[in-house]
Short mmCIF file of C-alpha atoms in Angstrom, two decimals:
data_model
loop_
_atom_site.label_atom_id
_atom_site.label_comp_id
_atom_site.label_asym_id
_atom_site.label_seq_id
_atom_site.Cartn_x
_atom_site.Cartn_y
_atom_site.Cartn_z
CA MET A 1 187.07 98.75 85.17
CA ASP A 2 183.79 98.15 83.39
CA SER A 3 185.25 96.02 80.60
CA ASN A 4 187.71 93.16 80.60
CA VAL A 5 190.36 94.96 78.59
CA SER A 6 190.48 98.72 78.18
CA SER A 7 192.75 100.96 76.13
CA SER A 8 194.01 104.49 76.47
CA SER A 9 196.53 106.53 74.53
CA SER A 10 200.11 106.84 75.76
CA SER A 11 201.50 110.32 75.13
CA ALA A 12 205.07 109.22 75.81
CA THR A 13 205.19 106.51 73.15
CA GLY A 14 202.28 107.35 70.87
CA ARG A 15 201.11 103.76 71.23
CA SER A 16 197.90 102.43 72.71
CA LEU A 17 198.17 101.45 76.36
CA VAL A 18 196.12 98.41 77.32
CA SER A 19 195.00 97.64 80.86
CA ALA A 20 193.67 94.36 82.20
CA LYS A 21 192.24 93.31 85.53
CA VAL A 22 193.16 89.89 86.92
CA VAL A 23 192.04 88.18 90.10
CA VAL A 24 194.26 86.13 92.38
CA ALA A 25 192.12 83.66 94.31
CA GLY A 26 192.55 80.44 96.26
CA GLY A 27 192.38 78.91 99.68
CA PHE A 28 193.50 80.31 103.01
CA GLY A 29 197.27 80.73 103.29
CA ALA A 30 197.99 79.48 99.75
CA GLY A 31 200.25 82.39 98.80
CA LYS A 32 197.93 84.91 97.13
CA THR A 33 199.23 87.95 99.00
CA THR A 34 202.81 86.79 98.45
CA LEU A 35 202.24 86.47 94.69
CA VAL A 36 200.79 89.97 94.38
CA GLY A 37 203.54 91.46 96.52
CA SER A 38 206.38 89.72 94.68
CA VAL A 39 205.46 91.06 91.22
CA SER A 40 203.83 94.42 91.95
CA GLU A 41 205.85 97.40 90.71
CA ILE A 42 204.17 99.60 93.31
CA PRO A 43 203.95 99.00 97.05
CA PRO A 44 201.03 96.55 97.16
CA VAL A 45 197.89 97.62 98.91
CA SER A 46 197.03 94.92 101.40
CA THR A 47 194.23 94.52 103.92
CA GLU A 48 196.16 92.14 106.15
CA ALA A 49 194.85 91.89 109.71
CA VAL A 50 196.44 90.22 112.69
CA MET A 51 194.88 86.85 113.37
CA THR A 52 193.26 86.47 116.77
CA GLU A 53 192.35 83.52 118.94
CA ALA A 54 188.80 83.76 117.61
CA SER A 55 189.97 82.99 114.07
CA GLU A 56 191.61 79.76 115.20
CA LYS A 57 188.14 78.21 115.37
CA HIS A 58 187.66 78.87 111.65
CA ASP A 59 191.12 78.81 110.02
CA ASP A 60 193.30 75.71 109.81
CA LEU A 61 196.84 76.74 110.72
CA SER A 62 198.29 73.23 110.90
CA SER A 63 200.21 73.66 107.62
CA THR A 64 200.98 77.35 108.17
CA PRO A 65 201.85 77.70 111.86
CA GLU A 66 203.99 80.78 111.16
CA LYS A 67 201.08 82.71 109.62
CA VAL A 68 200.05 85.61 111.90
CA THR A 69 198.06 87.82 109.49
CA THR A 70 195.31 87.22 106.93
CA THR A 71 193.63 89.16 104.13
CA VAL A 72 190.21 90.45 105.19
CA ALA A 73 189.20 92.43 102.08
CA MET A 74 191.60 92.29 99.15
CA ASP A 75 195.16 92.81 97.94
CA PHE A 76 195.99 95.17 95.08
CA GLY A 77 199.06 95.45 92.90
CA ARG A 78 200.13 96.67 89.45
CA LEU A 79 202.48 95.22 86.87
CA THR A 80 203.49 96.75 83.51
CA LEU A 81 204.39 94.30 80.75
CA GLU A 82 206.30 95.42 77.65
CA GLN A 83 205.47 99.06 78.54
CA GLU A 84 202.17 98.63 76.68
CA LEU A 85 200.08 96.50 79.03
CA ILE A 86 199.24 97.40 82.60
CA MET A 87 197.96 94.48 84.66
CA TYR A 88 195.98 95.29 87.78
CA MET A 89 195.96 92.45 90.30
CA PHE A 90 193.20 91.97 92.85
CA GLY A 91 193.74 89.29 95.50
CA THR A 92 190.71 87.81 97.24
CA PRO A 93 190.48 86.69 100.87
CA GLY A 94 190.60 82.92 101.13
CA GLN A 95 188.26 82.21 104.02
CA ALA A 96 184.68 81.21 103.31
CA ARG A 97 183.30 83.93 105.58
CA PHE A 98 184.66 86.59 103.18
CA TRP A 99 183.35 85.07 99.95
CA PHE A 100 180.45 87.52 99.80
CA MET A 101 183.00 90.04 98.43
CA TRP A 102 184.16 87.86 95.54
CA ASN A 103 181.48 88.92 93.04
CA ASP A 104 182.48 92.57 93.36
CA ILE A 105 186.20 91.80 93.14
CA VAL A 106 185.83 89.54 90.10
CA ARG A 107 183.58 91.91 88.11
CA GLY A 108 185.39 93.11 84.97
CA ALA A 109 188.33 90.70 85.27
CA ILE A 110 189.94 89.24 82.17
CA GLY A 111 190.77 86.08 84.12
CA ALA A 112 191.83 84.57 87.43
CA VAL A 113 194.75 82.71 88.94
CA ILE A 114 193.73 80.11 91.51
CA VAL A 115 196.69 79.68 93.85
CA VAL A 116 196.93 76.20 95.31
CA ASP A 117 198.92 75.12 98.34
CA SER A 118 200.62 71.90 97.16
CA ARG A 119 200.25 70.51 100.69
CA ARG A 120 196.50 71.20 100.95
CA LEU A 121 194.92 70.60 97.56
CA ALA A 122 191.40 70.29 98.95
CA ASP A 123 191.45 73.90 100.16
CA CYS A 124 191.05 75.21 96.61
CA PHE A 125 187.94 73.19 95.68
CA ASP A 126 185.58 76.06 96.48
CA ALA A 127 187.58 78.58 94.45
CA ILE A 128 187.64 76.25 91.45
CA ASP A 129 183.92 75.63 91.77
CA TYR A 130 183.29 79.38 91.89
CA PHE A 131 185.12 80.09 88.64
CA GLU A 132 183.73 76.99 86.95
CA THR A 133 180.25 78.41 87.51
CA THR A 134 181.14 82.06 86.78
CA GLN A 135 180.68 82.34 83.04
CA GLY A 136 183.15 84.46 81.10
CA VAL A 137 185.97 84.42 83.64
CA PRO A 138 188.70 81.99 82.54
CA TYR A 139 191.11 80.71 85.15
CA ILE A 140 194.39 78.87 85.46
CA VAL A 141 195.69 76.86 88.41
CA ALA A 142 199.03 77.86 89.95
CA VAL A 143 200.46 75.34 92.41
CA ASN A 144 202.67 77.08 94.96
CA ARG A 145 205.81 75.16 95.87
CA PHE A 146 206.37 75.49 99.60
CA ASP A 147 209.96 74.79 100.66
CA ASP A 148 210.67 74.11 96.95
CA ASP A 149 208.72 70.89 97.25
CA LEU A 150 205.98 69.64 94.94
CA PRO A 151 204.58 66.38 96.34
CA TYR A 152 202.41 65.65 93.28
CA THR A 153 202.85 65.77 89.52
CA VAL A 154 200.79 68.15 87.42
CA ASP A 155 198.81 65.20 86.04
CA GLN A 156 198.04 63.98 89.56
CA ILE A 157 196.89 67.45 90.58
CA ARG A 158 194.69 67.76 87.48
CA GLU A 159 193.04 64.45 88.27
CA ALA A 160 192.62 65.18 91.98
CA LEU A 161 191.05 68.60 91.36
CA GLU A 162 189.09 67.44 88.29
CA ILE A 163 190.53 70.23 86.15
CA ALA A 164 189.54 70.21 82.47
CA PRO A 165 192.37 69.33 80.03
CA HIS A 166 192.37 72.79 78.42
CA VAL A 167 192.92 74.65 81.72
CA PRO A 168 196.64 75.38 82.29
CA ILE A 169 198.24 74.12 85.51
CA VAL A 170 201.64 75.54 86.40
CA ASP A 171 203.85 75.07 89.43
CA PHE A 172 205.62 78.15 90.76
CA ASP A 173 207.21 79.85 93.76
CA ALA A 174 205.05 82.77 94.92
CA ARG A 175 208.09 84.40 96.56
CA ASP A 176 210.02 84.58 93.28
CA ARG A 177 209.25 87.57 91.05
CA ASN A 178 210.10 85.82 87.79
CA SER A 179 208.22 82.68 88.70
CA ALA A 180 205.11 84.59 89.78
CA GLY A 181 205.34 86.88 86.76
CA ASN A 182 205.37 83.86 84.47
CA VAL A 183 202.08 82.71 86.00
CA LEU A 184 200.45 86.02 85.09
CA LYS A 185 201.79 85.83 81.53
CA ILE A 186 200.34 82.33 81.15
CA LEU A 187 196.96 83.57 82.39
CA LEU A 188 196.99 86.53 80.01
CA ARG A 189 197.92 84.36 77.03
CA TYR A 190 195.25 81.80 77.92
CA ALA A 191 192.55 84.46 78.40
CA LEU A 192 193.31 86.26 75.13
CA GLU A 193 193.50 83.07 73.08
CA ARG A 194 189.93 82.15 73.96
CA PRO A 195 187.36 82.58 71.18
CA GLY A 196 185.74 86.01 71.16
CA GLN A 197 188.67 87.88 72.68
CA PRO A 198 189.75 91.03 70.76
CA ASP A 199 192.77 90.48 68.52
CA ALA A 200 193.97 94.03 69.13
CA ALA A 201 194.46 93.33 72.80
CA ALA A 202 196.59 90.26 72.01
#
C-alpha cells in the first residue's frame, strides 16, 4: 500500500471498506510470529526457516531453548474488524542481520507493535530505537507474558525501556486470539488519534 490508510467500496454492504497496514516488530523469539498467527483470519504466510548450528553463534536461545525455527523475511496475516476495516499485518525478522529489510516492510504502515519478551527486555532496544527515529510511524509496546508470568510492572518496563509517557504499553499473551487482537485495536486507536490523521478513517 502506498498510503497509510486506503479505502475502497464494498459492494456487499454499500459502505466504504478501509484497509490499514501494521507492522509487528521486536526482538528475536519475542512472539511476533505467534501474534500474527493467533489473530489472522487467513492461514498466515510465514517465512520460518529451521535454525541450524551456524545460527547458534548469533542467536541467544537461552530463554527459548524450544525454538527450532526463525523468521528470515516476514510474516503476513489479515484481520477484519467490524466488517469495515481490514488490517494487514507484516511481521519483521528479529535478528540484526535481517534489519536491512525493515525499511521496505515498514513503508506505508499506519503504525507498529513492538513485541517484548518480558524475560529479555533489552532485546527490544534496537526495535524501539528504530521506530523512535522513523518519523510518521507511531508504535506501541506489547509485553508478551510467557508462562502467564510478568516479572515487571508496566511502570517498571516504561522506565527500563525509556518509553515516552504517551506511548501505550500493554501486557498480553501472544497465543491468545482475544488478547493479541486487543493489542492491534489499541495500536489502531492510538495511531488514528494522533494529530493529522483522517477523521473518516477513525
